[in-house]
Coordinates of C-alpha atoms and ligand atoms in Angstrom, one line a residue:
X28 CA 2.7 -9.3 -27.2
X29 CA 0.0 -11.2 -25.3
X30 CA -1.7 -9.2 -22.7
X31 CA -1.2 -10.2 -19.1
X32 CA -4.2 -11.0 -17.0
X33 CA -4.3 -9.0 -13.8
X34 CA -6.4 -9.2 -10.7
X35 CA -6.7 -6.1 -8.6
X36 CA -8.4 -6.5 -5.2
X37 CA -9.5 -3.5 -3.3
X38 CA -9.9 -1.8 -6.7
X39 CA -12.3 0.9 -5.3
X40 CA -9.8 2.1 -2.7
X41 CA -7.3 4.9 -3.2
X42 CA -4.4 2.8 -4.4
X43 CA -6.8 0.6 -6.4
X44 CA -8.3 3.3 -8.5
X45 CA -4.9 4.9 -9.2
X46 CA -3.3 1.6 -10.0
X47 CA -6.1 0.4 -12.4
X48 CA -5.7 3.7 -14.2
X49 CA -1.9 3.3 -14.2
X50 CA -2.1 -0.2 -15.6
X51 CA -4.5 0.9 -18.3
X52 CA -2.2 3.8 -19.2
X53 CA 0.8 1.5 -19.5
X54 CA -1.2 -1.0 -21.6
X55 CA -0.6 -4.7 -22.1
X56 CA -3.0 -5.9 -19.3
X57 CA -6.5 -7.3 -19.1
X58 CA -7.8 -6.2 -15.7
X59 CA -10.2 -8.0 -13.4
X60 CA -11.2 -6.1 -10.3
X61 CA -12.6 -7.1 -7.0
X62 CA -14.0 -5.0 -4.1
X63 CA -16.8 -4.8 -1.6
X64 CA -18.2 -1.8 -3.5
X65 CA -19.3 -1.4 -7.0
X66 CA -16.6 0.2 -9.3
X67 CA -16.5 4.0 -9.3
X68 CA -16.8 5.9 -12.6
X69 CA -13.1 6.6 -12.6
X70 CA -12.3 3.0 -13.5
X71 CA -15.6 1.4 -14.5
X72 CA -14.8 1.4 -18.2
X73 CA -11.3 -0.1 -17.7
X74 CA -12.2 -3.3 -15.8
X75 CA -13.0 -6.4 -17.9
X76 CA -15.0 -7.8 -15.1
X77 CA -15.7 -6.8 -11.5
X78 CA -16.3 -9.3 -8.7
X79 CA -18.2 -7.4 -6.0
X80 CA -18.3 -8.9 -2.5
X81 CA -16.3 -10.2 0.3
X82 CA -13.0 -11.7 -1.0
X83 CA -13.0 -14.5 1.5
X84 CA -16.3 -15.8 0.2
X85 CA -15.6 -14.9 -3.5
X86 CA -12.3 -16.8 -3.7
X87 CA -13.7 -19.8 -5.6
X88 CA -14.7 -17.5 -8.5
X89 CA -11.0 -16.7 -9.1
X90 CA -9.9 -20.3 -9.5
X91 CA -11.4 -20.1 -13.1
X92 CA -9.0 -17.4 -14.2
X93 CA -5.5 -17.7 -15.4
X94 CA -4.0 -14.7 -13.6
X95 CA -0.4 -13.7 -14.4
X96 CA -0.4 -11.0 -11.7
X97 CA -2.3 -10.4 -8.5
X98 CA -2.3 -7.0 -6.9
X99 CA -3.8 -7.7 -3.5
X100 CA -4.8 -4.3 -2.1
X101 CA -7.9 -5.0 -0.2
X102 CA -7.5 -4.3 3.5
X103 CA -9.1 -2.8 6.5
X104 CA -6.8 0.2 7.4
X105 CA -5.2 0.9 10.8
X106 CA -7.8 3.0 12.7
X107 CA -10.7 1.0 11.5
X108 CA -8.9 -2.3 12.2
X109 CA -8.3 -1.2 15.8
X110 CA -12.0 -0.8 16.6
X111 CA -13.0 -3.9 14.7
X112 CA -10.0 -6.2 15.1
X113 CA -11.5 -9.6 14.5
X114 CA -13.1 -8.4 11.3
X115 CA -9.9 -6.8 10.3
X116 CA -8.0 -10.0 10.9
X117 CA -10.4 -11.8 8.6
X118 CA -10.2 -9.3 5.8
X119 CA -6.5 -8.6 6.1
X120 CA -5.1 -12.1 6.9
X121 CA -7.7 -14.6 5.7
X122 CA -8.3 -12.7 2.4
X123 CA -4.5 -12.6 1.8
X124 CA -4.0 -16.3 2.7
X125 CA -6.8 -17.4 0.3
X126 CA -5.3 -15.5 -2.5
X127 CA -1.8 -16.7 -1.8
X128 CA -3.0 -20.2 -1.8
X129 CA -4.7 -19.6 -5.2
X130 CA -1.5 -18.1 -6.6
X131 CA 0.6 -20.9 -5.2
X132 CA -1.8 -23.5 -6.7
X133 CA -1.8 -21.9 -10.1
X134 CA 2.0 -21.4 -10.1
X135 CA 2.6 -25.0 -9.3
X136 CA -0.1 -26.6 -11.5
X137 CA 0.6 -24.5 -14.6
X138 CA 4.4 -24.2 -14.1
X139 CA 4.2 -20.5 -14.3
X140 CA 5.1 -18.3 -11.4
X141 CA 2.2 -16.0 -10.6
X142 CA 3.4 -12.5 -9.5
X143 CA 1.8 -11.5 -6.2
X144 CA 2.1 -7.8 -5.4
X145 CA 1.4 -6.8 -1.9
X146 CA 1.2 -3.3 -0.4
X147 CA 2.6 -3.5 3.1
X148 CA 3.0 -0.5 5.4
X149 CA 5.0 1.6 7.9
X150 CA 2.5 0.1 10.3
X151 CA 4.6 -3.1 10.3
X152 CA 7.0 -1.2 12.5
X153 CA 6.5 -0.5 16.2
X154 CA 8.6 2.1 17.9
X155 CA 8.7 1.5 21.6
X156 CA 8.4 5.2 22.6
X157 CA 8.8 8.7 21.2
X158 CA 12.5 9.0 22.3
X159 CA 13.4 5.9 20.3
X160 CA 11.3 7.0 17.4
X161 CA 13.2 10.3 17.3
X162 CA 16.6 8.8 17.7
X163 CA 16.0 6.0 15.2
X164 CA 15.2 8.4 12.3
X165 CA 15.1 6.3 9.1
X166 CA 14.4 2.6 9.9
X167 CA 15.5 -0.4 7.8
X168 CA 13.2 -3.2 6.8
X169 CA 14.3 -5.6 9.6
X170 CA 14.4 -3.2 12.5
X171 CA 11.6 -2.5 15.0
X172 CA 9.3 -5.2 13.5
X173 CA 7.0 -5.1 16.6
X174 CA 3.8 -3.5 15.4
X175 CA 1.4 -2.0 18.0
X176 CA -1.8 -2.4 15.8
X177 CA -3.9 -5.2 14.5
X178 CA -3.4 -3.7 11.0
X179 CA 0.4 -3.7 11.5
X180 CA 0.4 -7.2 12.8
X181 CA -1.7 -8.3 9.8
X182 CA 0.7 -6.6 7.3
X183 CA 3.8 -8.0 8.9
X184 CA 2.4 -11.5 9.1
X185 CA 1.1 -11.4 5.5
X186 CA 4.6 -10.5 4.4
X187 CA 5.8 -13.6 6.1
X188 CA 3.0 -15.7 4.6
X189 CA 3.9 -14.4 1.2
X190 CA 7.6 -15.3 1.7
X191 CA 6.5 -18.8 3.0
X192 CA 4.3 -19.5 -0.1
X193 CA 7.0 -18.3 -2.5
X194 CA 9.9 -20.1 -0.9
X195 CA 9.0 -22.9 1.4
X196 CA 5.4 -24.0 0.7
X197 CA 5.3 -27.8 0.9
X198 CA 9.0 -27.8 1.9
X199 CA 9.9 -28.6 -1.7
X200 CA 13.5 -29.4 -2.5
X201 CA 14.3 -26.3 -4.5
X202 CA 17.3 -27.9 -6.2
X203 CA 15.5 -30.9 -7.5
X204 CA 13.3 -29.3 -10.2
X205 CA 12.1 -25.8 -11.2
X206 CA 10.0 -25.1 -8.2
X207 CA 7.4 -22.8 -9.8
X208 CA 6.5 -21.1 -6.6
X209 CA 4.6 -17.9 -6.7
X210 CA 6.6 -14.7 -7.0
X211 CA 5.7 -12.6 -3.9
X212 CA 6.9 -8.9 -3.9
X213 CA 5.9 -6.3 -1.2
X214 CA 6.5 -2.6 -0.7
X215 CA 6.1 -1.0 2.7
X216 CA 4.4 2.2 2.0
X217 CA 4.3 5.4 4.0
X218 CA 1.1 7.5 4.3
X219 CA -0.2 8.0 0.7
X220 CA -1.8 11.2 -0.5
X221 CA -3.9 11.5 -3.6
X222 CA -5.3 14.7 -5.1
X223 CA -8.3 12.8 -6.4
X224 CA -9.5 10.5 -3.6
X225 CA -9.6 10.5 0.2
X226 CA -8.6 7.6 2.4
X227 CA -10.9 6.2 5.0
X228 CA -10.1 4.2 8.1
X229 CA -6.4 4.9 8.1
X230 CA -4.4 6.8 10.7
X231 CA -2.1 8.7 8.3
X232 CA -5.4 10.2 7.0
X233 CA -4.8 13.5 8.8
X234 CA -2.3 14.5 6.1
X235 CA -4.7 14.1 3.1
X236 CA -7.7 15.2 5.2
X237 CA -6.1 18.4 6.3
X238 CA -5.0 19.3 2.7
X239 CA -8.4 18.5 1.1
X240 CA -10.2 20.4 3.8
X241 CA -7.9 23.5 3.4
X242 CA -8.4 23.4 -0.4
X243 CA -12.2 23.4 0.1
X244 CA -12.2 26.1 2.7
X245 CA -13.5 23.7 5.3
X246 CA -12.2 23.9 8.9
X247 CA -10.1 20.9 10.0
X248 CA -9.3 19.6 13.5
X249 CA -6.2 17.5 13.1
X250 CA -6.3 14.3 15.3
X251 CA -2.6 14.2 16.0
X252 CA -0.2 16.7 17.7
X253 CA 1.6 19.3 15.7
X254 CA 5.0 17.7 16.2
X255 CA 3.9 14.3 14.9
X256 CA 6.2 13.1 12.2
X257 CA 5.9 10.2 9.7
X258 CA 6.7 9.7 6.1
X259 CA 4.3 10.3 3.2
X260 CA 4.3 9.7 -0.5
X261 CA 2.4 11.1 -3.5
X262 CA 0.0 8.6 -5.0
X263 CA 1.6 8.7 -8.4
X264 CA 4.9 7.6 -6.8
X265 CA 3.2 4.7 -5.1
X266 CA 1.8 3.5 -8.4
X267 CA 5.2 4.1 -10.0
X268 CA 6.9 2.0 -7.4
X269 CA 4.4 -0.9 -7.8
X270 CA 4.7 -0.9 -11.6
X271 CA 8.5 -0.7 -11.3
X272 CA 8.8 -3.6 -8.8
X273 CA 6.4 -5.6 -10.9
X274 CA 8.7 -5.6 -13.9
X275 CA 12.1 -6.3 -12.2
X276 CA 13.5 -9.6 -13.2
X277 CA 13.4 -12.0 -10.3
X278 CA 17.1 -12.5 -10.2
X279 CA 17.8 -8.9 -9.6
X280 CA 15.7 -8.9 -6.4
X281 CA 17.7 -9.7 -3.3
X282 CA 14.7 -9.2 -1.0
X283 CA 10.9 -9.7 -1.2
X284 CA 9.9 -6.8 1.1
X285 CA 11.1 -3.3 0.4
X286 CA 10.6 0.1 2.1
X287 CA 9.8 3.0 -0.3
X288 CA 10.1 6.5 1.0
X289 CA 9.4 10.0 -0.4
X290 CA 9.2 12.8 2.2
X291 CA 8.8 12.9 6.0
X292 CA 6.9 15.9 7.5
X293 CA 5.4 16.9 10.8
X294 CA 1.6 17.6 11.0
X295 CA 2.7 21.2 11.8
X296 CA 4.6 21.4 8.6
X297 CA 1.5 20.2 6.7
X298 CA -0.4 23.0 8.3
X299 CA 2.2 25.6 7.4
X300 CA 2.2 24.5 3.8
X301 CA -1.6 24.3 3.6
X302 CA -1.8 27.9 5.0
X303 CA 0.7 29.2 2.5
X304 CA -1.4 27.7 -0.3
X305 CA -4.8 28.5 1.2
X306 CA -4.3 31.5 3.5
X307 CA -7.8 31.3 5.0
X308 CA -7.5 27.7 6.0
X309 CA -8.7 26.9 9.6
X310 CA -6.5 24.1 10.9
X311 CA -6.4 23.3 14.6
X312 CA -4.9 20.4 16.6
X313 CA -7.2 18.2 18.7
X314 CA -5.2 15.0 19.3
X315 CA -7.2 11.8 19.7
X316 CA -5.3 9.6 22.2
X317 CA -5.9 6.4 20.4
X318 CA -5.0 7.5 16.9
X319 CA -2.1 9.6 18.3
X320 CA -0.7 6.4 19.9
X321 CA -0.8 4.6 16.6
X322 CA 1.1 7.3 14.7
X323 CA 3.6 7.6 17.6
X324 CA 4.4 3.9 17.1
X325 CA 5.3 4.5 13.4
X326 CA 8.8 5.5 12.5
X327 CA 9.6 9.1 11.5
X328 CA 11.0 7.9 8.2
X329 CA 12.1 4.7 6.4
X330 CA 15.4 3.8 4.8
X331 CA 14.7 2.7 1.2
X332 CA 18.2 2.0 0.1
X333 CA 17.4 -1.7 -0.7
X334 CA 14.8 -0.6 -3.2
X335 CA 17.1 2.0 -4.6
X336 CA 19.9 -0.6 -5.0
X337 CA 17.9 -3.5 -6.3
X338 CA 15.4 -1.9 -8.6
X339 CA 16.4 1.7 -9.0
X340 CA 13.6 3.2 -6.9
X341 CA 13.5 6.9 -6.7
X342 CA 10.4 9.0 -6.0
X343 CA 9.5 11.8 -8.4
X344 CA 8.0 13.9 -5.7
X345 CA 9.9 15.2 -2.6
X346 CA 7.9 17.5 -0.3
X347 CA 8.3 20.6 -2.5
X348 CA 7.5 18.8 -5.7
X349 CA 4.6 17.0 -4.0
X350 CA 2.9 20.4 -3.2
X351 CA 4.0 22.5 -6.1
X352 CA 3.9 20.0 -9.0
X353 CA 1.3 17.5 -8.0
X354 CA -1.1 18.2 -5.2
X355 CA -1.8 22.0 -5.4
X356 CA -2.3 22.2 -9.2
X357 CA -4.5 19.1 -9.2
X358 CA -6.5 20.1 -6.1
X359 CA -7.1 23.6 -7.4
X360 CA -8.5 22.1 -10.6
X361 CA -10.7 19.8 -8.6
X362 CA -12.1 22.3 -6.1
X363 CA -11.9 25.3 -8.4
X364 CA -9.7 27.3 -5.9
Ligands
LIG10 N1 -2.1 4.6 5.6 C1 -2.3 3.5 6.3 C2 -3.1 3.7 7.6 O1 -3.1 4.8 8.0 C3 -1.0 2.9 6.8 O2 -0.5 2.0 5.9 O3 -3.7 2.8 8.1

């Protein structure tokens, strides 16, 4: 079987590193990576080539490649995007737009639908207040699409751009000839937690930061209230969902944007579980108003029944399995605790 040529942008990020390893493990791909940073050792040997630099300015480079698949992961996350919003817009929207145009061009020119995989986020939602957040519980894809953050606006808009380029670009008459539009697929992820890497610039970061700090015996002041609840997912499940969605035949997909859920926990519950695993852990709560506001605008949980119905999505790790079978064994190996 011919190997598929894949571009992974944001390859040095948390999802990027885990995804590149996941693709290599699965086999059948030639992987080109892109990121602002040089590749970390974890994936250096896997990438065929690495384009280092700002995607918006590097885009011309990629017109020389015959990509079958693009995983566009590069983004400025929610907390960082809020303090540097114009920059975030450029990275999150212009970068995506440039790549969508490239994928649309290649799909049309070579009559081959390039797959465009896009990680969206629970930040695409905006709950008007805490009462509504609490009463809404699990939200569906088309509810509360009123993001409060630059990052959330960027993600929601890029979903729309992806749908535009895959369905309506040039307003082609889809019934006249095979349209060969790009094949855009997105997953709205909850907060992701890896035992191997730490996020930076996100607002769900308090989850992974608290756990990594506890495992290292470092004190941690959590920047949201104890009762703050959002959904989280183990990184291996995030990679599993991306690789699953990648391979679903187009005709089985009734949607282009899917929620994927795993487990919803309060920050207090994270602390309780961290203390159980690491009894000496020092975890306090010192809410930061700005970051608290962001997390308060995200739903408590998401309804992923569309993904379950269309492509058989099911996470391997609920909260117990996340701690017992993934995070704690791996983190103990990592920090020797
Ligand atoms: N984890 C992301 C953030 O906190 C949300 O997608 O910004």
